[in-house]
Coordinates of C-alpha atoms and ligand atoms in Angstrom, one line a residue:
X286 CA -45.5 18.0 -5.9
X287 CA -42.1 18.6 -6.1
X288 CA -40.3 21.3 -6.9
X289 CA -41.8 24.8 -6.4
X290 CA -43.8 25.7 -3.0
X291 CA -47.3 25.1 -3.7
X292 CA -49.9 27.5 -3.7
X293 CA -53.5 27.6 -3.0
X294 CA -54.8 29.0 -6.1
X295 CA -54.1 26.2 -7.9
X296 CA -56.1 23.6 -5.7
X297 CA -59.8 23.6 -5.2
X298 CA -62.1 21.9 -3.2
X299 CA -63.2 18.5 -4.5
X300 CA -64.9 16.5 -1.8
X301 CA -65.1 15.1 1.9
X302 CA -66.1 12.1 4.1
X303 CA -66.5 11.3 7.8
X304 CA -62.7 11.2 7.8
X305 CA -61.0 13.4 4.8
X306 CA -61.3 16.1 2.8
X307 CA -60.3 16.3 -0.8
X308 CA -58.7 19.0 -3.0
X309 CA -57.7 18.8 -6.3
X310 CA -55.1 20.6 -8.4
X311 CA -56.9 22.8 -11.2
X312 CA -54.6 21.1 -14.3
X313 CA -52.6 18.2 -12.9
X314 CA -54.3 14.8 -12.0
X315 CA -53.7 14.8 -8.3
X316 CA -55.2 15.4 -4.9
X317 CA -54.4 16.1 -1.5
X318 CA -56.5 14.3 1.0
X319 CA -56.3 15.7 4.9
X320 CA -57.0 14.2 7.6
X321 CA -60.7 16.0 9.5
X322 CA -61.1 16.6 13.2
X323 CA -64.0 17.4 15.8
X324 CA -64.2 21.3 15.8
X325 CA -64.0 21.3 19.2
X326 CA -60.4 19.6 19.7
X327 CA -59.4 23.3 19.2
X328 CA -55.7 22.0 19.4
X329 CA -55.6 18.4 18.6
X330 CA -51.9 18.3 20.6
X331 CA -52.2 14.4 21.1
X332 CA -54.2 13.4 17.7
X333 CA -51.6 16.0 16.0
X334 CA -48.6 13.8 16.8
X335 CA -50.3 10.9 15.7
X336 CA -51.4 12.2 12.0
X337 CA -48.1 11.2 9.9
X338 CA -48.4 7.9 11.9
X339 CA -52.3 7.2 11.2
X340 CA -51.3 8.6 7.3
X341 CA -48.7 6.0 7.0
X342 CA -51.0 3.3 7.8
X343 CA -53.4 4.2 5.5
X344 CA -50.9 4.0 3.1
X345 CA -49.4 0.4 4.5
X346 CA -52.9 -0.9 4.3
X347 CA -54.0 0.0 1.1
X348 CA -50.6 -1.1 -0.4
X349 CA -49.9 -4.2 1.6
X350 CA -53.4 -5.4 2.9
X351 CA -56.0 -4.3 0.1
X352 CA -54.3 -3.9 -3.3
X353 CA -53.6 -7.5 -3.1
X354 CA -56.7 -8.6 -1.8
X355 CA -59.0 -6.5 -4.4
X356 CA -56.2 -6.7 -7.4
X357 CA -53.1 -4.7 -8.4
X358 CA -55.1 -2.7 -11.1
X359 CA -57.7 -1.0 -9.0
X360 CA -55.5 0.2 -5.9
X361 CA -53.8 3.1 -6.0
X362 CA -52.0 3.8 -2.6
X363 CA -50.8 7.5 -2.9
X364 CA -48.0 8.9 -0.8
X365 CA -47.9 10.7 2.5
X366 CA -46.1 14.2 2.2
X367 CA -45.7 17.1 3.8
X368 CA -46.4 20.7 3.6
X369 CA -45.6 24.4 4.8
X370 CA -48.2 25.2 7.1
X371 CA -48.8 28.7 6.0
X372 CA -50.1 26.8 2.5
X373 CA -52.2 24.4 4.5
X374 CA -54.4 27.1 6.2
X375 CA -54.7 29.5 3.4
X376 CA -56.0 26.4 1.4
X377 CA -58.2 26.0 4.4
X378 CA -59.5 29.1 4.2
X379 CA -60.2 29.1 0.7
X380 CA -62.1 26.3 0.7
X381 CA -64.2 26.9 3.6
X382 CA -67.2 28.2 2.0
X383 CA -68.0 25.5 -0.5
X384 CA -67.7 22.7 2.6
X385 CA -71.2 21.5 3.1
X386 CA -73.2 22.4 6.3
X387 CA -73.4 18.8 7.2
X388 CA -69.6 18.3 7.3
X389 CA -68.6 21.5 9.3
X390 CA -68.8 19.3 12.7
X391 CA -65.5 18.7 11.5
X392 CA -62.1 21.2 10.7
X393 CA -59.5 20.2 8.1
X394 CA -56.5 19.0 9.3
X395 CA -54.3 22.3 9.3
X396 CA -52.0 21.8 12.4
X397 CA -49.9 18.9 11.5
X398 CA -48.7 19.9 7.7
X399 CA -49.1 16.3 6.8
X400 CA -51.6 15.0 3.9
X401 CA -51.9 12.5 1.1
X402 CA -50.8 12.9 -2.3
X403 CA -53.1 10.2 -4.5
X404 CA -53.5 10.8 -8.0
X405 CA -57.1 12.1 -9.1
X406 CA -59.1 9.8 -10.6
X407 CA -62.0 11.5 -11.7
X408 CA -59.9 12.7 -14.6
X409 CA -57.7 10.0 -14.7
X410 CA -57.6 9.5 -18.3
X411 CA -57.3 12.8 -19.2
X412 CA -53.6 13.2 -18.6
X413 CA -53.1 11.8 -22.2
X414 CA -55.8 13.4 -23.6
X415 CA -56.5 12.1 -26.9
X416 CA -60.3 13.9 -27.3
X417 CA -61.4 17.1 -26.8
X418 CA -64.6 16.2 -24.9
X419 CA -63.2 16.1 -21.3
X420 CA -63.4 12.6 -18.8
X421 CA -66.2 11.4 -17.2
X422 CA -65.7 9.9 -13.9
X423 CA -68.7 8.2 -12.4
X424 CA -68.1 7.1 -8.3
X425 CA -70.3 4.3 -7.0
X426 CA -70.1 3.7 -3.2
X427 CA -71.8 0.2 -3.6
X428 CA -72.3 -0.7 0.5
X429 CA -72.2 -4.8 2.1
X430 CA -73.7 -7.0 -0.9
X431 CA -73.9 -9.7 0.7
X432 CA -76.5 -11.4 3.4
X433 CA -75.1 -12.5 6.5
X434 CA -74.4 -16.1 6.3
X435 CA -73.1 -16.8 10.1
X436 CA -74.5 -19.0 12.9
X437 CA -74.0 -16.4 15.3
X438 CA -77.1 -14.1 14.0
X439 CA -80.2 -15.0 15.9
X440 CA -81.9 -12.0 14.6
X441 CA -84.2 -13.8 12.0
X442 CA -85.2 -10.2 10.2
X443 CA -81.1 -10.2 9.3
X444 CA -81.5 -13.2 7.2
X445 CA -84.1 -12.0 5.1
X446 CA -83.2 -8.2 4.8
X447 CA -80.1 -6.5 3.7
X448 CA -77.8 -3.9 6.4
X449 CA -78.7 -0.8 3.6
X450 CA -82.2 -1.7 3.4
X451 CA -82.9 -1.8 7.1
X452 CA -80.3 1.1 7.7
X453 CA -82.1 3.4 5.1
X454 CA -85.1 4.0 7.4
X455 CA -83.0 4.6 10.6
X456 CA -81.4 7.8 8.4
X457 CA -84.4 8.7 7.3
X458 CA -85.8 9.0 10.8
X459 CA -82.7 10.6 12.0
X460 CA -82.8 13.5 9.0
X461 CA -79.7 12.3 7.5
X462 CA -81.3 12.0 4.2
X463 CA -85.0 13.3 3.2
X464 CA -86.0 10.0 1.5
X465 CA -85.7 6.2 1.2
X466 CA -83.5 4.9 -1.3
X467 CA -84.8 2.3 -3.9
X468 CA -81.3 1.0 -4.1
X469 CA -80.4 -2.2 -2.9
X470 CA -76.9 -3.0 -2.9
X471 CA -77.7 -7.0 -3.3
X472 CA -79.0 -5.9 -6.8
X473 CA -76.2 -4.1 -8.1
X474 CA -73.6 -7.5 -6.6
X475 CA -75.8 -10.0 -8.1
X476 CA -74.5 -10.2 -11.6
X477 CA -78.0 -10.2 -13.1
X478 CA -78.3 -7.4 -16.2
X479 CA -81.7 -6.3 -14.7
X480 CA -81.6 -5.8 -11.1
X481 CA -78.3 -4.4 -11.8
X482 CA -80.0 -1.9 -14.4
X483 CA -82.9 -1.5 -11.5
X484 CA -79.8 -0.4 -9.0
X485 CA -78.0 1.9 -11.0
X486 CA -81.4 3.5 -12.2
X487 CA -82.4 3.8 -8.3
X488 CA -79.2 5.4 -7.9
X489 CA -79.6 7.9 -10.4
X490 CA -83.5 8.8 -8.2
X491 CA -81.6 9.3 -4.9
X492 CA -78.1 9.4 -5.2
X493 CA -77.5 10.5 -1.5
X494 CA -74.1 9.7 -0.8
X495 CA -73.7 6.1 -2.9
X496 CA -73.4 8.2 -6.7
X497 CA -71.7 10.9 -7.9
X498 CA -70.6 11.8 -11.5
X499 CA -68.0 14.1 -13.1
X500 CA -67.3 15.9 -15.4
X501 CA -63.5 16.9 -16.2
X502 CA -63.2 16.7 -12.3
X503 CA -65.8 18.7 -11.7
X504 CA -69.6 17.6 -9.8
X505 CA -71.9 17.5 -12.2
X506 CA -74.6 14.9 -10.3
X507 CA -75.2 13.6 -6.9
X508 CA -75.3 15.1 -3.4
X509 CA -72.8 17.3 -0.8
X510 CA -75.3 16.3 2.3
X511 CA -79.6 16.3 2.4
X512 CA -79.2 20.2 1.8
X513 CA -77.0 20.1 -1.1
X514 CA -77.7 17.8 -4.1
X515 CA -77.2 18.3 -7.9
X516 CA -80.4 15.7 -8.9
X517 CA -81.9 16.9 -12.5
X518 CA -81.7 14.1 -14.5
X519 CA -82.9 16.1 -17.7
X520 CA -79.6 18.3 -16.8
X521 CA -77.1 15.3 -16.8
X522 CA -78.6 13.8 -19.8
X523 CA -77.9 17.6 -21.1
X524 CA -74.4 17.0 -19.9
X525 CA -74.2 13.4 -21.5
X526 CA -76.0 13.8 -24.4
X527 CA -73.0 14.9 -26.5
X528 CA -71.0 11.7 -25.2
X529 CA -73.6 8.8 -25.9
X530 CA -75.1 10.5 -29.3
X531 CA -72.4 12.5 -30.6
X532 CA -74.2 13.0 -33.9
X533 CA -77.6 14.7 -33.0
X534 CA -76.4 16.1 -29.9
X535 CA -79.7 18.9 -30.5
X536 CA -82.1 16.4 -29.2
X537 CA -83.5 16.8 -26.1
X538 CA -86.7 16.2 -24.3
X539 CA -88.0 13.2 -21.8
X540 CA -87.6 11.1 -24.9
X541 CA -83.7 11.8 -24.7
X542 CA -83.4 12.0 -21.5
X543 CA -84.5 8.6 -20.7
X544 CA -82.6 7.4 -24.0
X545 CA -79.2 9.0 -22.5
X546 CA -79.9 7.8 -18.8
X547 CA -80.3 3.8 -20.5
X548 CA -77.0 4.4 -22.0
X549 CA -74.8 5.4 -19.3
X550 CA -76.4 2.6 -17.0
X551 CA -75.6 -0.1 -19.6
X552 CA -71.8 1.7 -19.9
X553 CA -71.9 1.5 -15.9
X554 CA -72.6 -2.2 -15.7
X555 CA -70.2 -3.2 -18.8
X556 CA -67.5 -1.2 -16.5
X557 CA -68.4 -3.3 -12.8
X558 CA -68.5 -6.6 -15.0
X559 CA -65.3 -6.0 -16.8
X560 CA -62.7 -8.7 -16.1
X561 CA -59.1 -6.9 -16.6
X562 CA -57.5 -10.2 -17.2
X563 CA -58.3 -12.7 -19.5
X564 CA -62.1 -13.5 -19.3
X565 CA -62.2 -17.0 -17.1
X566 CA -66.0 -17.0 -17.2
X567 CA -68.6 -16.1 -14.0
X568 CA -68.5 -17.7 -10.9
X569 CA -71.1 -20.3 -10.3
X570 CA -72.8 -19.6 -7.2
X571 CA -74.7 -22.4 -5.4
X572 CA -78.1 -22.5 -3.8
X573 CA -76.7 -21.8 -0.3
X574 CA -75.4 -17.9 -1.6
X575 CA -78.2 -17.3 -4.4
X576 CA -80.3 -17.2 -1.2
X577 CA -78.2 -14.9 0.5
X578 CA -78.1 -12.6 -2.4
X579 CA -81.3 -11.9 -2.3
X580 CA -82.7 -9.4 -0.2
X581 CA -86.4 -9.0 0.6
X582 CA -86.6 -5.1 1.0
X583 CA -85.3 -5.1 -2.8
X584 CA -87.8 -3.2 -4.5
X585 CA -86.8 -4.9 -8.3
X586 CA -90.2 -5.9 -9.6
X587 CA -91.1 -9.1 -9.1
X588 CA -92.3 -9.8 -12.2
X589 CA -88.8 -8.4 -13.5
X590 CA -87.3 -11.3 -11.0
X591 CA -89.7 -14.0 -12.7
X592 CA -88.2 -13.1 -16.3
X593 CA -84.9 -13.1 -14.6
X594 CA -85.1 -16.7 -13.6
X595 CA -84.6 -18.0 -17.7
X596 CA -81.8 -16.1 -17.5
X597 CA -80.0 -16.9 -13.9
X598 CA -76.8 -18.7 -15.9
X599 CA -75.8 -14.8 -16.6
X600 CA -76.8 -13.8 -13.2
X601 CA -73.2 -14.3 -11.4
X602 CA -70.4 -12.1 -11.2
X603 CA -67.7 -12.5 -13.6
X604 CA -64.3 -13.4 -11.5
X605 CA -62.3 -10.6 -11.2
X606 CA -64.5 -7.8 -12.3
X607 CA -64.7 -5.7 -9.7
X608 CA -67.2 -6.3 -8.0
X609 CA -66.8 -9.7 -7.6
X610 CA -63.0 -8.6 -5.8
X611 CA -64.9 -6.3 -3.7
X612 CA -67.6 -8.9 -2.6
X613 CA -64.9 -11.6 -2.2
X614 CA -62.8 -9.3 0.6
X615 CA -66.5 -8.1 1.8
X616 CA -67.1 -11.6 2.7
X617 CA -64.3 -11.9 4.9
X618 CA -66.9 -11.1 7.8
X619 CA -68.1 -14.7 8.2
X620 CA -69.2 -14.2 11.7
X621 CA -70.9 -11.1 11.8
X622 CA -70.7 -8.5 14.7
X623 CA -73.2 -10.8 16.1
X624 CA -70.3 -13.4 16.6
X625 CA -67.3 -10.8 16.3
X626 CA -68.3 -8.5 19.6
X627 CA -68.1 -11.1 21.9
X628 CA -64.4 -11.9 20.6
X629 CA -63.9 -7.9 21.0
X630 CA -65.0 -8.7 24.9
X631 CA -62.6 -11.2 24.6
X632 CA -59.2 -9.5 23.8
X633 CA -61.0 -5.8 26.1
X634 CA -60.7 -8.0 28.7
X635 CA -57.5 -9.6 27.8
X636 CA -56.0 -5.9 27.6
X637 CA -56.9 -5.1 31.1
X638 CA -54.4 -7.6 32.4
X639 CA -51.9 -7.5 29.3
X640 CA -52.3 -4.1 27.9
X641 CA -48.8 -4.5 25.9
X642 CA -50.4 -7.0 24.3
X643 CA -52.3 -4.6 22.4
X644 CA -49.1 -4.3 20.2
X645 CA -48.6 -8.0 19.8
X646 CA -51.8 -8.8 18.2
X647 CA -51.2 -6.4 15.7
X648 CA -54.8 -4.1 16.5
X649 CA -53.5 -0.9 15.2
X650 CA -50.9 -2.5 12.5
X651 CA -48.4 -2.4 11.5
X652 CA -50.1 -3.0 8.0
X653 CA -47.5 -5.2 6.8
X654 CA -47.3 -8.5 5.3
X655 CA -47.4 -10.3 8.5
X656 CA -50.7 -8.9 9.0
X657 CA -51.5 -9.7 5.2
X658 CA -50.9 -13.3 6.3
X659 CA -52.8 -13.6 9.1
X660 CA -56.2 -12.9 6.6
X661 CA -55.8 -16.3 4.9
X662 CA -56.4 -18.5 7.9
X663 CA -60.4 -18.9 7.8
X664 CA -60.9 -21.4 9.9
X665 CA -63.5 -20.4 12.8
X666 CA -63.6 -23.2 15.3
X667 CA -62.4 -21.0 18.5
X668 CA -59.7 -22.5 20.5
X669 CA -61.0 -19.4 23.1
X670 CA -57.6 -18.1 23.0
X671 CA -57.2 -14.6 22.6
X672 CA -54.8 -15.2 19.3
X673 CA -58.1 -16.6 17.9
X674 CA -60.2 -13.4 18.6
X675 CA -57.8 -10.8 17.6
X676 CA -57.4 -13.2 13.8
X677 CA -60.9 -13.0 13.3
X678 CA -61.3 -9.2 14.4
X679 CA -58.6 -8.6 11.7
X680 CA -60.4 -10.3 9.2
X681 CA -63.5 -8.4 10.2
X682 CA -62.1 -5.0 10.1
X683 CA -61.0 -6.0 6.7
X684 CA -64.1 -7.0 5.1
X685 CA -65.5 -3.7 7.0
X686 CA -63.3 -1.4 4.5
X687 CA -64.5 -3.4 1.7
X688 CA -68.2 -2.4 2.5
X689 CA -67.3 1.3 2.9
X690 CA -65.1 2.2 -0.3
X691 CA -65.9 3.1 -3.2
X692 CA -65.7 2.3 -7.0
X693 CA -64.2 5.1 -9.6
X694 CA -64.7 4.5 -13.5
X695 CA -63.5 6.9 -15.5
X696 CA -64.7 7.0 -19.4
X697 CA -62.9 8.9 -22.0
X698 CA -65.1 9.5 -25.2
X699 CA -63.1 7.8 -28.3
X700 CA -63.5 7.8 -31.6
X701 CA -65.5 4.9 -32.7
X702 CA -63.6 4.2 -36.1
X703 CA -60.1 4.2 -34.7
X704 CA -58.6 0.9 -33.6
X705 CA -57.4 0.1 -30.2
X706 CA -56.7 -2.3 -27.4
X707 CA -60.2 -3.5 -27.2
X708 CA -59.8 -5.1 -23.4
X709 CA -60.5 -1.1 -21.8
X710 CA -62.7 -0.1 -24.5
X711 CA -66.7 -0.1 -24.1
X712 CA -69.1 0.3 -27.4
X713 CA -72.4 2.0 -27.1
X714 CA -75.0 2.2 -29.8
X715 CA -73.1 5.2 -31.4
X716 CA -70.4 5.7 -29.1
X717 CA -66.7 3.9 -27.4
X718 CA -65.1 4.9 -24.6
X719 CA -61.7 4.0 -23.2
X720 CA -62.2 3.1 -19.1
X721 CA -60.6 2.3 -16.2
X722 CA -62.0 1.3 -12.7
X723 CA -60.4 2.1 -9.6
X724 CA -61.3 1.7 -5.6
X725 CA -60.9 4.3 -3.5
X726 CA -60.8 5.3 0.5
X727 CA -59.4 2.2 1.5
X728 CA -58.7 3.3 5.3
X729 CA -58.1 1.2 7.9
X730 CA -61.4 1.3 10.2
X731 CA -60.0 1.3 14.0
X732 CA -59.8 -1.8 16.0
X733 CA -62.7 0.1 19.1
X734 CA -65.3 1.0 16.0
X735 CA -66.4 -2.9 16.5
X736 CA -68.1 -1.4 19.7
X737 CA -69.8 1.1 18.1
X738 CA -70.8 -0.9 15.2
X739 CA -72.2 -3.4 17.8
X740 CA -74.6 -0.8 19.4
X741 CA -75.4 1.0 15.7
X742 CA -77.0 -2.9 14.4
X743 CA -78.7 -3.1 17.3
X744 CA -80.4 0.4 16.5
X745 CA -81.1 -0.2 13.0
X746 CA -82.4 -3.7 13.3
X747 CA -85.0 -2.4 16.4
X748 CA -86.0 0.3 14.4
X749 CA -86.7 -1.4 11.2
X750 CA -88.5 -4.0 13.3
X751 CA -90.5 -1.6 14.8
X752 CA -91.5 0.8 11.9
X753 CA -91.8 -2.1 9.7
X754 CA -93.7 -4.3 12.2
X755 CA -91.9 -7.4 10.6
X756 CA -91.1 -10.0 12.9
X757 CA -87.6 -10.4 14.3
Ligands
ATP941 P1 -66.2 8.1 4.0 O1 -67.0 8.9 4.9 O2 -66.9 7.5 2.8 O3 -65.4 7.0 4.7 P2 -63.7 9.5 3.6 O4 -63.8 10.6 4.6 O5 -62.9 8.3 4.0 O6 -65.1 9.1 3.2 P3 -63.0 9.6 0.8 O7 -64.2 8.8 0.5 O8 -61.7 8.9 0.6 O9 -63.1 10.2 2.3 O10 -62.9 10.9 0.0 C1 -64.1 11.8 -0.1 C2 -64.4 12.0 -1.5 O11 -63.3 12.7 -2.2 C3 -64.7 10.7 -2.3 O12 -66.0 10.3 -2.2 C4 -64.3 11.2 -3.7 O13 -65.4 11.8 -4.4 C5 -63.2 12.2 -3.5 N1 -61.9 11.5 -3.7 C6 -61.2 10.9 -2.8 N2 -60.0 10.4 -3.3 C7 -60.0 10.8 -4.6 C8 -59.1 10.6 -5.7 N3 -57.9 9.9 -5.5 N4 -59.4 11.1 -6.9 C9 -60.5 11.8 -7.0 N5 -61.4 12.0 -6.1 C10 -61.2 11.5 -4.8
ZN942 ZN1 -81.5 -4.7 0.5
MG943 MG1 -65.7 7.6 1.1
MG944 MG1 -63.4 6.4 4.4

């Protein structure tokens, strides 16, 4: 970015969340990521003073708080800069048009000339292109993978079936999406080569906002919102077909199709189980957590599960792939919001008397390695001081980021007869690919969302109840 003003014909839109919207440069490997507010905040004066401040934390948590929690070699942290503002609203412009109808609740961030500078890793590798066939970039946002295991739940129905699962028919209801999703994120963390190949392959049904794929930085699968969704699997295997079966790329057909689709979920899986250091082996679970990983809304076939059983030594997670990192700082919630809202109550009602306090306990940062510290105390007998609930609210707001990111792997075709390191490399039947994994949107999630979250389990487990007629 530095150098020459920028322009807006050299950026184009790439993407957006709840919280930011992403565009990318048309050659380099870099995006900008802005910040989104309400449309109707028609001059965000107060939230506009605070945007280099909330961008800075974002960066401070990612660098100090997550990257050393999920590993050095799958965070990248980006930089805040800042921009003319005349660039920032032509951009704005420009883009407006491809922003999906869903998303338009929200404007991009064009007042405060701030924004985040993070390189783009959908075409990661293809800075040192070495192939002419450009990057793939698959992006798996993989949800909690985990069951609750705290004391505090009473709610029986949350021991037996996962937050997705029970969520998924609360967004059906609501419109959000059109149908249910046979993905179960419990699957894809458990490890085991089928119900991870069931996962991905439910995925690849109803991507809704958990898959999308790439294709030299562009979209080539997966959904904007319900209205707006690339979902032809005979068209991606059209896309792919010249990756996985570089020799006969004529083929086509269901046959191919389906033989394509097979491939890319067994390169998906070989990426998530990859260990970047040396391989130490999986992590045994024991009986206590291969019940929790387990969900009973899972829709793998049972008979699938049976088979499984002979084969539940290769069912954990290798330490250090990651998913395993990403399930580790996931399980950070030990109590739940069932036993982390009444600590919330706690330090509300602590702030009422001792609002300076706010800053003491650290509940908006600063992101730094005090607060880095203060995750590795687990111990949860509470002392009932106020120290006690802000520690644990930390460590739940952390594990909360960890169930919202998501997962980048980008895949560079490669020669198969050349030789290379072989620890970033992945063989196929006829083809080899040079990777990397990355996690991305890595935010902070504020310290007044537990309230909300508190309200939002309560809806979904009552409606899941209800349309399900399970018992609580
Ligand atoms: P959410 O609603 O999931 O919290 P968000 O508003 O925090 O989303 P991001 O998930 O960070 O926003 O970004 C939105 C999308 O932009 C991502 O899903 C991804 O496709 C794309 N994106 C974000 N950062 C990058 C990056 N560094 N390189 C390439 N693409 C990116
Ligand atoms: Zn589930
Ligand atoms: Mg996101
Ligand atoms: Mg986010």
């Amino acid at each position: 970015m530095e150098g020459k003003e920028p322009e807006e014909d050299e950026w184009k839109y790439h993407g957006e969340g709840n919280r930011s919207l992403v565009v990318s440069h048309v050659q380099h490997c870099q995006v900008l990521r802005f910040l989104k507010f309400p449309a109707e905040l028609a001059q965000p004066n107060k939230a506009l003073e605070e945007v280099p401040r909330r961008l800075n934390n974002i960066v401070d948590f990612s660098k100090h708080v997550m990257k050393p929690l999920l590993g050095e070699n799958f965070v990248q942290p980006g930089e805040v800069i800042q921009l003319p503002l005349d660039f920032v609203c032509q951009l704005a412009l420009k883009i407006k048009p491809e922003r999906p109808g869903s998303r338009c609740n929200k404007v991009m961030d064009t007042f405060s000339g701030y924004t985040l500078c993070l390189p783009d890793l959908t075409k990661f590798q293809s800075c040192q292109r070495i192939e002419r066939r450009p990057p793939l970039c698959i992006e798996i946002k993989p949800k909690c993978g985990f069951i609750p295991f705290s004391s505090h739940v009473t709610k029986e129905i949350k021991q037996r079936v996962c937050r997705y699962c029970m969520h998924q028919h609360l967004k059906v209801a609501n419109g959000k999406w059109k149908r249910i999703s046979k993905y179960c994120p419990l699957d894809l963390f458990s490890g085991n080569k089928q119900r991870m190949y069931f996962a991905l392959k439910s995925l690849l049904q109803e991507a809704q906002n958990n898959l999308k794929i790439f294709k030299n930085g562009e979209l080539i699968f997966g959904c904007k919102d319900d209205q707006d969704c690339l979902m032809d699997l005979n068209e991606l295997a059209n896309h792919l077909k010249a990756y996985f079966f570089p020799a006969n790329g004529v083929v086509s057909g269901p046959q191919c199709t389906r033989t394509v689709i097979k491939e890319l979920i067994h390169v998906i899986s070989m990426a998530l189980l990859s260990n970047p250091k040396a391989p130490t082996g999986a992590v045994k679970r024991n009986r206590d957590s291969e019940k929790r990983s387990y969900c009973e809304a899972s829709h793998v076939p049972r008979e699938a599960l049976r088979n499984g059983i002979h084969s539940l030594e290769n069912s954990d997670l290798p330490r250090d792939s990651v998913l395993w990192r990403i399930l580790q700082v996931q399980m950070l919630d030990m109590l739940d919001i069932d036993g982390v809202y009444p600590l919330y109550q706690r330090v509300q009602q602590h702030l009422e008397t001792s609002p300076k306090d706010r800053i003491r306990l650290h509940l908006d940062g600063p992101y730094d390695e005090d607060f880095y510290e203060s995750l590795s105390d687990l111990r949860s007998e509470d002392d009932g001081t106020v120290e006690y609930a802000a520690r644990k609210i930390h460590q739940y707001r952390v594990a909360m980021t960890a169930k919202d990111c998501s997962i980048m792997i980008a895949l560079s075709p490669y020669p198969v007869e050349e030789g290379h390191e072989p620890s970033n490399e992945i063989q196929t039947s006829r083809a080899c690919f040079v990777f990397s994994v990355s996690i991305l949107d890595l935010d902070p999630k504020p310290y007044e969302n537990i309230a909300h979250q508190y309200n939002l389990d309560g809806k979904i487990i009552n409606y899941y109840v209800q349309k399900t007629k399970t018992k609580m």
